[in-house]
């Protein structure tokens, strides 16, 4: 069964087309990421700007054309395309601006809650990391650091053939774009701006981690998905050409993260654009995202993060496959 998922975030718009077998195993066929900055300027008035909506619509138009060409060349049509929008559309006072533009392309977009986003990201990520053998699945934590929100999930990996089980999930109003827009006004950001951002991040995270600490859960592994995490690996490894297969599954220690954060925070946006491994379109928001990831590692006391290229897109496709399987 060939399925497609479109994820419309605050910073990026992405497509995944995958084949799913009868056991629910995914084989990627096509994947695109466009940095469309839907949330640009929303910190001022919570309004999606016309130019931002047009960028997203143009990316989705390209996605549709790519899928049509794929179907023509392969003879295999996409059975279902599911389009979900997250933080920016949740916060927008005029989501219809983008919804109408997409409807003209034949794309019906659904705005999902932060909690549902967290669940989809968790299931999609752990689908690529099978549980270790034994009858006691490992406790893990996932962070999906987006442009406008960060989803945190704690749960256990599923045994063979079973979905992971979620213990606690939360969506926090923290993202690379919103932290940048609210706190990092100077270029490069000043020390007091960074300190203010860190204080706010800690404050919003504190209740979540206090509850986890009181429960004494044996969390052994920390996963991170989305652009902040993948950029961290790309910059660390000085990738002149981004290769998803070389990023997926990479482990990064907090000391490496702190070093890269200090390096990038000391540069202006224009100078960051010259850093090998950093997509120029992420140069303005990468420091905000890394501040969130650093505070997560500090609060959890987990010194290593595993970066995953499998994320909400895979979660959306798995959900779609399960729905179609149930209905026959």
mmCIF file of C-alpha atoms in Angstrom:
data_model
loop_
_atom_site.group_PDB
_atom_site.id
_atom_site.type_symbol
_atom_site.label_atom_id
_atom_site.label_comp_id
_atom_site.label_asym_id
_atom_site.label_seq_id
_atom_site.Cartn_x
_atom_site.Cartn_y
_atom_site.Cartn_z
ATOM 1 C CA UNK A 1 0.000 0.000 0.000
ATOM 2 C CA UNK A 2 1.509 3.339 -1.048
ATOM 3 C CA UNK A 3 0.678 6.213 1.288
ATOM 4 C CA UNK A 4 1.715 9.849 1.595
ATOM 5 C CA UNK A 5 1.985 12.258 4.518
ATOM 6 C CA UNK A 6 2.389 16.033 4.490
ATOM 7 C CA UNK A 7 3.532 17.797 7.656
ATOM 8 C CA UNK A 8 3.042 21.573 7.712
ATOM 9 C CA UNK A 9 5.064 23.058 10.535
ATOM 10 C CA UNK A 10 6.101 26.508 11.674
ATOM 11 C CA UNK A 11 9.414 26.388 9.812
ATOM 12 C CA UNK A 12 9.182 23.509 7.326
ATOM 13 C CA UNK A 13 6.701 21.802 5.029
ATOM 14 C CA UNK A 14 7.531 18.158 4.356
ATOM 15 C CA UNK A 15 6.354 15.206 2.302
ATOM 16 C CA UNK A 16 6.913 11.482 2.769
ATOM 17 C CA UNK A 17 5.678 8.820 0.370
ATOM 18 C CA UNK A 18 6.184 5.272 1.595
ATOM 19 C CA UNK A 19 5.129 1.740 0.805
ATOM 20 C CA UNK A 20 3.734 -0.187 3.785
ATOM 21 C CA UNK A 21 3.653 -3.981 3.828
ATOM 22 C CA UNK A 22 1.101 -6.191 5.569
ATOM 23 C CA UNK A 23 3.172 -6.146 8.774
ATOM 24 C CA UNK A 24 3.290 -2.359 8.920
ATOM 25 C CA UNK A 25 6.906 -1.996 7.814
ATOM 26 C CA UNK A 26 7.656 1.216 5.917
ATOM 27 C CA UNK A 27 9.841 1.590 2.846
ATOM 28 C CA UNK A 28 10.529 5.201 1.911
ATOM 29 C CA UNK A 29 9.832 6.024 -1.731
ATOM 30 C CA UNK A 30 9.980 9.810 -1.821
ATOM 31 C CA UNK A 31 10.802 12.524 0.698
ATOM 32 C CA UNK A 32 11.009 16.300 0.386
ATOM 33 C CA UNK A 33 11.605 19.096 2.867
ATOM 34 C CA UNK A 34 11.011 22.758 2.071
ATOM 35 C CA UNK A 35 11.814 25.537 4.537
ATOM 36 C CA UNK A 36 8.691 27.663 4.143
ATOM 37 C CA UNK A 37 8.670 29.672 7.416
ATOM 38 C CA UNK A 38 4.887 29.648 7.872
ATOM 39 C CA UNK A 39 5.316 31.157 11.341
ATOM 40 C CA UNK A 40 7.359 34.129 10.170
ATOM 41 C CA UNK A 41 6.056 37.309 11.821
ATOM 42 C CA UNK A 42 3.374 35.512 13.816
ATOM 43 C CA UNK A 43 4.961 36.504 17.134
ATOM 44 C CA UNK A 44 3.607 39.997 16.555
ATOM 45 C CA UNK A 45 -0.073 39.313 15.835
ATOM 46 C CA UNK A 46 -0.697 35.534 15.459
ATOM 47 C CA UNK A 47 -1.601 36.102 11.833
ATOM 48 C CA UNK A 48 -0.343 33.973 8.959
ATOM 49 C CA UNK A 49 1.137 36.273 6.357
ATOM 50 C CA UNK A 50 0.041 35.991 2.737
ATOM 51 C CA UNK A 51 3.605 35.422 1.514
ATOM 52 C CA UNK A 52 4.093 32.615 4.058
ATOM 53 C CA UNK A 53 0.858 30.889 3.007
ATOM 54 C CA UNK A 54 1.945 31.176 -0.618
ATOM 55 C CA UNK A 55 5.289 29.544 0.164
ATOM 56 C CA UNK A 56 3.564 26.580 1.810
ATOM 57 C CA UNK A 57 1.051 26.281 -1.033
ATOM 58 C CA UNK A 58 3.858 26.358 -3.592
ATOM 59 C CA UNK A 59 5.693 23.593 -1.745
ATOM 60 C CA UNK A 60 2.528 21.482 -1.638
ATOM 61 C CA UNK A 61 1.947 22.112 -5.334
ATOM 62 C CA UNK A 62 5.437 20.782 -6.003
ATOM 63 C CA UNK A 63 4.702 17.768 -3.796
ATOM 64 C CA UNK A 64 1.517 17.003 -5.741
ATOM 65 C CA UNK A 65 3.331 17.221 -9.044
ATOM 66 C CA UNK A 66 6.088 14.931 -7.770
ATOM 67 C CA UNK A 67 3.544 12.345 -6.639
ATOM 68 C CA UNK A 68 1.752 12.491 -9.988
ATOM 69 C CA UNK A 69 5.032 11.927 -11.807
ATOM 70 C CA UNK A 70 5.939 9.084 -9.447
ATOM 71 C CA UNK A 71 2.600 7.372 -10.074
ATOM 72 C CA UNK A 72 2.999 7.764 -13.820
ATOM 73 C CA UNK A 73 6.518 6.332 -13.825
ATOM 74 C CA UNK A 74 5.903 3.485 -11.381
ATOM 75 C CA UNK A 75 2.307 2.631 -12.191
ATOM 76 C CA UNK A 76 1.555 2.647 -8.450
ATOM 77 C CA UNK A 77 -0.825 5.369 -7.277
ATOM 78 C CA UNK A 78 -0.835 6.835 -3.765
ATOM 79 C CA UNK A 79 -3.793 5.282 -1.952
ATOM 80 C CA UNK A 80 -4.177 8.139 0.514
ATOM 81 C CA UNK A 81 -2.511 11.487 1.208
ATOM 82 C CA UNK A 82 -2.886 12.853 4.738
ATOM 83 C CA UNK A 83 -1.971 16.473 5.446
ATOM 84 C CA UNK A 84 -1.600 17.671 9.026
ATOM 85 C CA UNK A 85 -0.676 21.125 10.277
ATOM 86 C CA UNK A 86 0.796 21.786 13.684
ATOM 87 C CA UNK A 87 1.887 24.690 15.879
ATOM 88 C CA UNK A 88 1.631 27.694 13.544
ATOM 89 C CA UNK A 89 -1.831 26.751 12.308
ATOM 90 C CA UNK A 90 -2.942 25.983 15.888
ATOM 91 C CA UNK A 91 -1.928 29.473 16.994
ATOM 92 C CA UNK A 92 -3.068 31.393 13.926
ATOM 93 C CA UNK A 93 -6.145 33.594 14.053
ATOM 94 C CA UNK A 94 -6.540 33.202 10.284
ATOM 95 C CA UNK A 95 -5.830 29.518 9.518
ATOM 96 C CA UNK A 96 -8.362 29.675 6.692
ATOM 97 C CA UNK A 97 -5.848 31.689 4.638
ATOM 98 C CA UNK A 98 -3.688 28.619 4.172
ATOM 99 C CA UNK A 99 -6.519 26.076 4.316
ATOM 100 C CA UNK A 100 -8.243 27.734 1.353
ATOM 101 C CA UNK A 101 -5.026 27.940 -0.649
ATOM 102 C CA UNK A 102 -4.451 24.222 -0.127
ATOM 103 C CA UNK A 103 -8.068 23.350 -0.892
ATOM 104 C CA UNK A 104 -7.557 24.852 -4.360
ATOM 105 C CA UNK A 105 -4.846 22.216 -4.842
ATOM 106 C CA UNK A 106 -7.182 19.451 -3.696
ATOM 107 C CA UNK A 107 -5.410 19.122 -0.349
ATOM 108 C CA UNK A 108 -7.535 19.026 2.791
ATOM 109 C CA UNK A 109 -5.425 19.945 5.788
ATOM 110 C CA UNK A 110 -6.285 19.028 9.383
ATOM 111 C CA UNK A 111 -4.903 21.027 12.291
ATOM 112 C CA UNK A 112 -3.948 18.584 15.029
ATOM 113 C CA UNK A 113 -3.442 19.153 18.744
ATOM 114 C CA UNK A 114 -0.033 19.184 20.360
ATOM 115 C CA UNK A 115 -0.846 15.970 22.220
ATOM 116 C CA UNK A 116 -1.754 14.179 18.993
ATOM 117 C CA UNK A 117 1.385 15.538 17.361
ATOM 118 C CA UNK A 118 3.406 14.107 20.246
ATOM 119 C CA UNK A 119 1.802 10.677 19.865
ATOM 120 C CA UNK A 120 2.398 10.549 16.123
ATOM 121 C CA UNK A 121 6.016 11.615 16.532
ATOM 122 C CA UNK A 122 6.611 9.007 19.231
ATOM 123 C CA UNK A 123 5.113 6.169 17.213
ATOM 124 C CA UNK A 124 6.887 7.249 14.036
ATOM 125 C CA UNK A 125 10.272 7.574 15.704
ATOM 126 C CA UNK A 126 10.200 4.283 17.574
ATOM 127 C CA UNK A 127 9.048 2.417 14.464
ATOM 128 C CA UNK A 128 12.660 2.811 13.300
ATOM 129 C CA UNK A 129 14.205 1.638 16.580
ATOM 130 C CA UNK A 130 13.026 -1.876 17.474
ATOM 131 C CA UNK A 131 12.875 -2.728 21.140
ATOM 132 C CA UNK A 132 15.673 -4.801 22.581
ATOM 133 C CA UNK A 133 14.919 -8.419 23.335
ATOM 134 C CA UNK A 134 13.292 -9.429 26.591
ATOM 135 C CA UNK A 135 9.919 -8.973 28.216
ATOM 136 C CA UNK A 136 10.576 -5.562 29.780
ATOM 137 C CA UNK A 137 10.584 -2.809 27.097
ATOM 138 C CA UNK A 138 12.953 0.102 27.664
ATOM 139 C CA UNK A 139 11.741 3.459 28.987
ATOM 140 C CA UNK A 140 12.559 6.282 26.575
ATOM 141 C CA UNK A 141 11.942 10.002 26.129
ATOM 142 C CA UNK A 142 11.295 11.805 22.852
ATOM 143 C CA UNK A 143 11.590 15.511 22.052
ATOM 144 C CA UNK A 144 10.134 16.934 18.855
ATOM 145 C CA UNK A 145 11.513 20.486 18.731
ATOM 146 C CA UNK A 146 9.579 22.391 16.119
ATOM 147 C CA UNK A 147 9.414 26.015 15.164
ATOM 148 C CA UNK A 148 6.500 26.954 17.393
ATOM 149 C CA UNK A 149 6.207 24.142 19.926
ATOM 150 C CA UNK A 150 8.107 21.278 21.509
ATOM 151 C CA UNK A 151 6.424 17.948 22.104
ATOM 152 C CA UNK A 152 7.760 15.752 24.892
ATOM 153 C CA UNK A 153 6.804 12.112 25.323
ATOM 154 C CA UNK A 154 7.868 9.498 27.847
ATOM 155 C CA UNK A 155 6.931 5.894 27.272
ATOM 156 C CA UNK A 156 8.112 2.391 26.559
ATOM 157 C CA UNK A 157 9.170 0.818 23.318
ATOM 158 C CA UNK A 158 6.765 -1.761 21.980
ATOM 159 C CA UNK A 159 7.668 -5.399 21.712
ATOM 160 C CA UNK A 160 7.647 -7.056 18.282
ATOM 161 C CA UNK A 161 4.473 -6.150 16.417
ATOM 162 C CA UNK A 162 3.160 -3.765 19.077
ATOM 163 C CA UNK A 163 3.043 0.010 19.152
ATOM 164 C CA UNK A 164 5.025 1.860 21.818
ATOM 165 C CA UNK A 165 3.083 2.719 24.962
ATOM 166 C CA UNK A 166 2.882 6.334 26.070
ATOM 167 C CA UNK A 167 3.113 7.171 29.762
ATOM 168 C CA UNK A 168 3.086 10.964 29.572
ATOM 169 C CA UNK A 169 3.008 13.490 26.744
ATOM 170 C CA UNK A 170 2.911 17.250 26.606
ATOM 171 C CA UNK A 171 3.144 20.061 24.078
ATOM 172 C CA UNK A 172 4.983 23.160 25.271
ATOM 173 C CA UNK A 173 4.826 26.609 23.611
ATOM 174 C CA UNK A 174 8.545 26.476 22.934
ATOM 175 C CA UNK A 175 10.042 26.270 19.485
ATOM 176 C CA UNK A 176 13.071 27.447 17.547
ATOM 177 C CA UNK A 177 11.081 30.222 15.878
ATOM 178 C CA UNK A 178 9.145 31.463 18.914
ATOM 179 C CA UNK A 179 12.204 31.444 21.231
ATOM 180 C CA UNK A 180 14.120 33.410 18.606
ATOM 181 C CA UNK A 181 11.344 35.943 18.034
ATOM 182 C CA UNK A 182 10.594 36.448 21.734
ATOM 183 C CA UNK A 183 14.082 36.591 23.195
ATOM 184 C CA UNK A 184 16.962 36.660 20.708
ATOM 185 C CA UNK A 185 16.508 40.151 19.302
ATOM 186 C CA UNK A 186 20.161 41.058 18.790
ATOM 187 C CA UNK A 187 22.346 39.633 16.046
ATOM 188 C CA UNK A 188 24.283 37.822 17.397
ATOM 189 C CA UNK A 189 22.157 37.430 20.538
ATOM 190 C CA UNK A 190 23.404 39.075 23.725
ATOM 191 C CA UNK A 191 24.224 37.102 26.856
ATOM 192 C CA UNK A 192 21.247 38.512 28.760
ATOM 193 C CA UNK A 193 18.882 37.555 25.907
ATOM 194 C CA UNK A 194 20.172 33.992 25.963
ATOM 195 C CA UNK A 195 19.855 33.895 29.756
ATOM 196 C CA UNK A 196 16.248 35.127 29.557
ATOM 197 C CA UNK A 197 15.425 32.466 26.969
ATOM 198 C CA UNK A 198 16.991 29.756 29.116
ATOM 199 C CA UNK A 199 15.045 30.891 32.170
ATOM 200 C CA UNK A 200 11.747 30.766 30.282
ATOM 201 C CA UNK A 201 12.500 27.353 28.807
ATOM 202 C CA UNK A 202 13.366 25.951 32.254
ATOM 203 C CA UNK A 203 10.232 27.422 33.780
ATOM 204 C CA UNK A 204 7.942 25.843 31.196
ATOM 205 C CA UNK A 205 9.686 22.464 31.384
ATOM 206 C CA UNK A 206 9.896 22.283 35.168
ATOM 207 C CA UNK A 207 6.469 20.764 35.985
ATOM 208 C CA UNK A 208 6.945 17.989 33.423
ATOM 209 C CA UNK A 209 10.326 16.941 34.776
ATOM 210 C CA UNK A 210 9.348 17.338 38.424
ATOM 211 C CA UNK A 211 6.563 14.809 37.883
ATOM 212 C CA UNK A 212 8.913 12.403 36.112
ATOM 213 C CA UNK A 213 11.463 12.670 38.913
ATOM 214 C CA UNK A 214 8.803 11.941 41.522
ATOM 215 C CA UNK A 215 7.872 8.765 39.665
ATOM 216 C CA UNK A 216 11.501 7.611 39.403
ATOM 217 C CA UNK A 217 11.034 6.220 35.903
ATOM 218 C CA UNK A 218 14.164 4.443 34.611
ATOM 219 C CA UNK A 219 14.483 6.435 31.377
ATOM 220 C CA UNK A 220 17.487 5.046 29.516
ATOM 221 C CA UNK A 221 17.353 6.661 26.108
ATOM 222 C CA UNK A 222 16.584 10.112 24.738
ATOM 223 C CA UNK A 223 15.479 10.615 21.125
ATOM 224 C CA UNK A 224 15.187 13.932 19.306
ATOM 225 C CA UNK A 225 13.580 14.627 15.945
ATOM 226 C CA UNK A 226 13.089 17.588 13.596
ATOM 227 C CA UNK A 227 15.387 20.252 12.189
ATOM 228 C CA UNK A 228 17.204 21.355 15.330
ATOM 229 C CA UNK A 229 18.386 17.832 16.103
ATOM 230 C CA UNK A 230 19.293 16.883 12.538
ATOM 231 C CA UNK A 231 21.125 20.194 12.065
ATOM 232 C CA UNK A 232 23.154 19.470 15.197
ATOM 233 C CA UNK A 233 24.515 16.294 13.590
ATOM 234 C CA UNK A 234 25.037 17.945 10.218
ATOM 235 C CA UNK A 235 27.079 20.771 11.751
ATOM 236 C CA UNK A 236 29.019 18.452 14.037
ATOM 237 C CA UNK A 237 29.988 16.243 11.094
ATOM 238 C CA UNK A 238 30.529 19.214 8.734
ATOM 239 C CA UNK A 239 28.272 17.794 6.049
ATOM 240 C CA UNK A 240 28.724 19.728 2.833
ATOM 241 C CA UNK A 241 25.841 17.706 1.407
ATOM 242 C CA UNK A 242 23.114 16.645 3.818
ATOM 243 C CA UNK A 243 22.616 12.886 3.875
ATOM 244 C CA UNK A 244 19.662 11.618 5.841
ATOM 245 C CA UNK A 245 21.065 8.111 6.129
ATOM 246 C CA UNK A 246 24.214 9.465 7.798
ATOM 247 C CA UNK A 247 22.210 11.528 10.287
ATOM 248 C CA UNK A 248 19.656 8.922 11.339
ATOM 249 C CA UNK A 249 20.590 7.125 14.530
ATOM 250 C CA UNK A 250 23.579 9.332 15.334
ATOM 251 C CA UNK A 251 24.298 9.887 19.026
ATOM 252 C CA UNK A 252 25.419 13.307 20.246
ATOM 253 C CA UNK A 253 26.805 14.035 23.688
ATOM 254 C CA UNK A 254 25.788 17.142 25.579
ATOM 255 C CA UNK A 255 29.353 18.450 25.537
ATOM 256 C CA UNK A 256 29.261 18.489 21.711
ATOM 257 C CA UNK A 257 25.892 20.205 21.774
ATOM 258 C CA UNK A 258 27.125 22.924 24.141
ATOM 259 C CA UNK A 259 30.206 23.537 21.993
ATOM 260 C CA UNK A 260 28.163 23.945 18.804
ATOM 261 C CA UNK A 261 25.622 26.128 20.595
ATOM 262 C CA UNK A 262 28.354 28.486 21.821
ATOM 263 C CA UNK A 263 29.930 28.568 18.366
ATOM 264 C CA UNK A 264 26.703 29.458 16.572
ATOM 265 C CA UNK A 265 25.450 31.886 19.233
ATOM 266 C CA UNK A 266 28.645 33.927 18.832
ATOM 267 C CA UNK A 267 28.032 34.427 15.099
ATOM 268 C CA UNK A 268 25.710 36.781 13.285
ATOM 269 C CA UNK A 269 22.966 35.271 11.151
ATOM 270 C CA UNK A 270 24.916 36.049 7.987
ATOM 271 C CA UNK A 271 28.049 34.395 9.356
ATOM 272 C CA UNK A 272 26.053 31.343 10.453
ATOM 273 C CA UNK A 273 24.941 30.889 6.866
ATOM 274 C CA UNK A 274 28.546 30.087 6.011
ATOM 275 C CA UNK A 275 28.839 27.298 8.594
ATOM 276 C CA UNK A 276 29.280 23.929 6.906
ATOM 277 C CA UNK A 277 26.330 21.670 7.629
ATOM 278 C CA UNK A 278 23.884 24.456 8.479
ATOM 279 C CA UNK A 279 21.135 25.152 5.948
ATOM 280 C CA UNK A 280 21.181 28.941 5.395
ATOM 281 C CA UNK A 281 17.406 29.133 5.865
ATOM 282 C CA UNK A 282 17.804 27.798 9.420
ATOM 283 C CA UNK A 283 20.531 30.262 10.376
ATOM 284 C CA UNK A 284 18.190 32.675 12.146
ATOM 285 C CA UNK A 285 16.423 30.083 14.337
ATOM 286 C CA UNK A 286 19.028 27.409 15.046
ATOM 287 C CA UNK A 287 20.298 28.976 18.276
ATOM 288 C CA UNK A 288 16.786 29.076 19.719
ATOM 289 C CA UNK A 289 16.287 25.415 18.911
ATOM 290 C CA UNK A 290 19.612 24.353 20.390
ATOM 291 C CA UNK A 291 18.856 26.252 23.604
ATOM 292 C CA UNK A 292 15.718 24.130 23.994
ATOM 293 C CA UNK A 293 17.591 20.895 23.343
ATOM 294 C CA UNK A 294 20.335 21.848 25.809
ATOM 295 C CA UNK A 295 17.822 22.617 28.563
ATOM 296 C CA UNK A 296 16.057 19.317 27.882
ATOM 297 C CA UNK A 297 19.274 17.400 28.366
ATOM 298 C CA UNK A 298 20.060 19.323 31.541
ATOM 299 C CA UNK A 299 16.595 18.774 33.013
ATOM 300 C CA UNK A 300 16.508 15.077 32.176
ATOM 301 C CA UNK A 301 20.131 14.434 33.234
ATOM 302 C CA UNK A 302 20.533 12.417 30.029
ATOM 303 C CA UNK A 303 23.962 13.124 28.560
ATOM 304 C CA UNK A 304 23.438 11.624 25.100
ATOM 305 C CA UNK A 305 20.707 12.188 22.525
ATOM 306 C CA UNK A 306 19.911 9.867 19.611
ATOM 307 C CA UNK A 307 18.827 11.783 16.524
ATOM 308 C CA UNK A 308 16.120 10.235 14.373
ATOM 309 C CA UNK A 309 15.064 10.973 10.814
ATOM 310 C CA UNK A 310 11.978 8.875 11.433
ATOM 311 C CA UNK A 311 9.386 11.144 13.017
ATOM 312 C CA UNK A 312 5.823 12.416 12.710
ATOM 313 C CA UNK A 313 5.739 11.682 8.976
ATOM 314 C CA UNK A 314 6.197 7.974 9.622
ATOM 315 C CA UNK A 315 3.681 8.231 12.446
ATOM 316 C CA UNK A 316 1.093 9.747 10.105
ATOM 317 C CA UNK A 317 1.628 7.023 7.520
ATOM 318 C CA UNK A 318 1.379 4.251 10.120
ATOM 319 C CA UNK A 319 -1.870 5.757 11.426
ATOM 320 C CA UNK A 320 -3.240 6.007 7.887
ATOM 321 C CA UNK A 321 -2.238 2.391 7.142
ATOM 322 C CA UNK A 322 -3.929 1.141 10.305
ATOM 323 C CA UNK A 323 -7.103 3.063 9.415
ATOM 324 C CA UNK A 324 -7.235 1.633 5.898
ATOM 325 C CA UNK A 325 -6.435 -1.875 7.181
ATOM 326 C CA UNK A 326 -9.345 -1.721 9.642
ATOM 327 C CA UNK A 327 -11.796 -0.666 6.950
ATOM 328 C CA UNK A 328 -10.567 -3.325 4.544
#
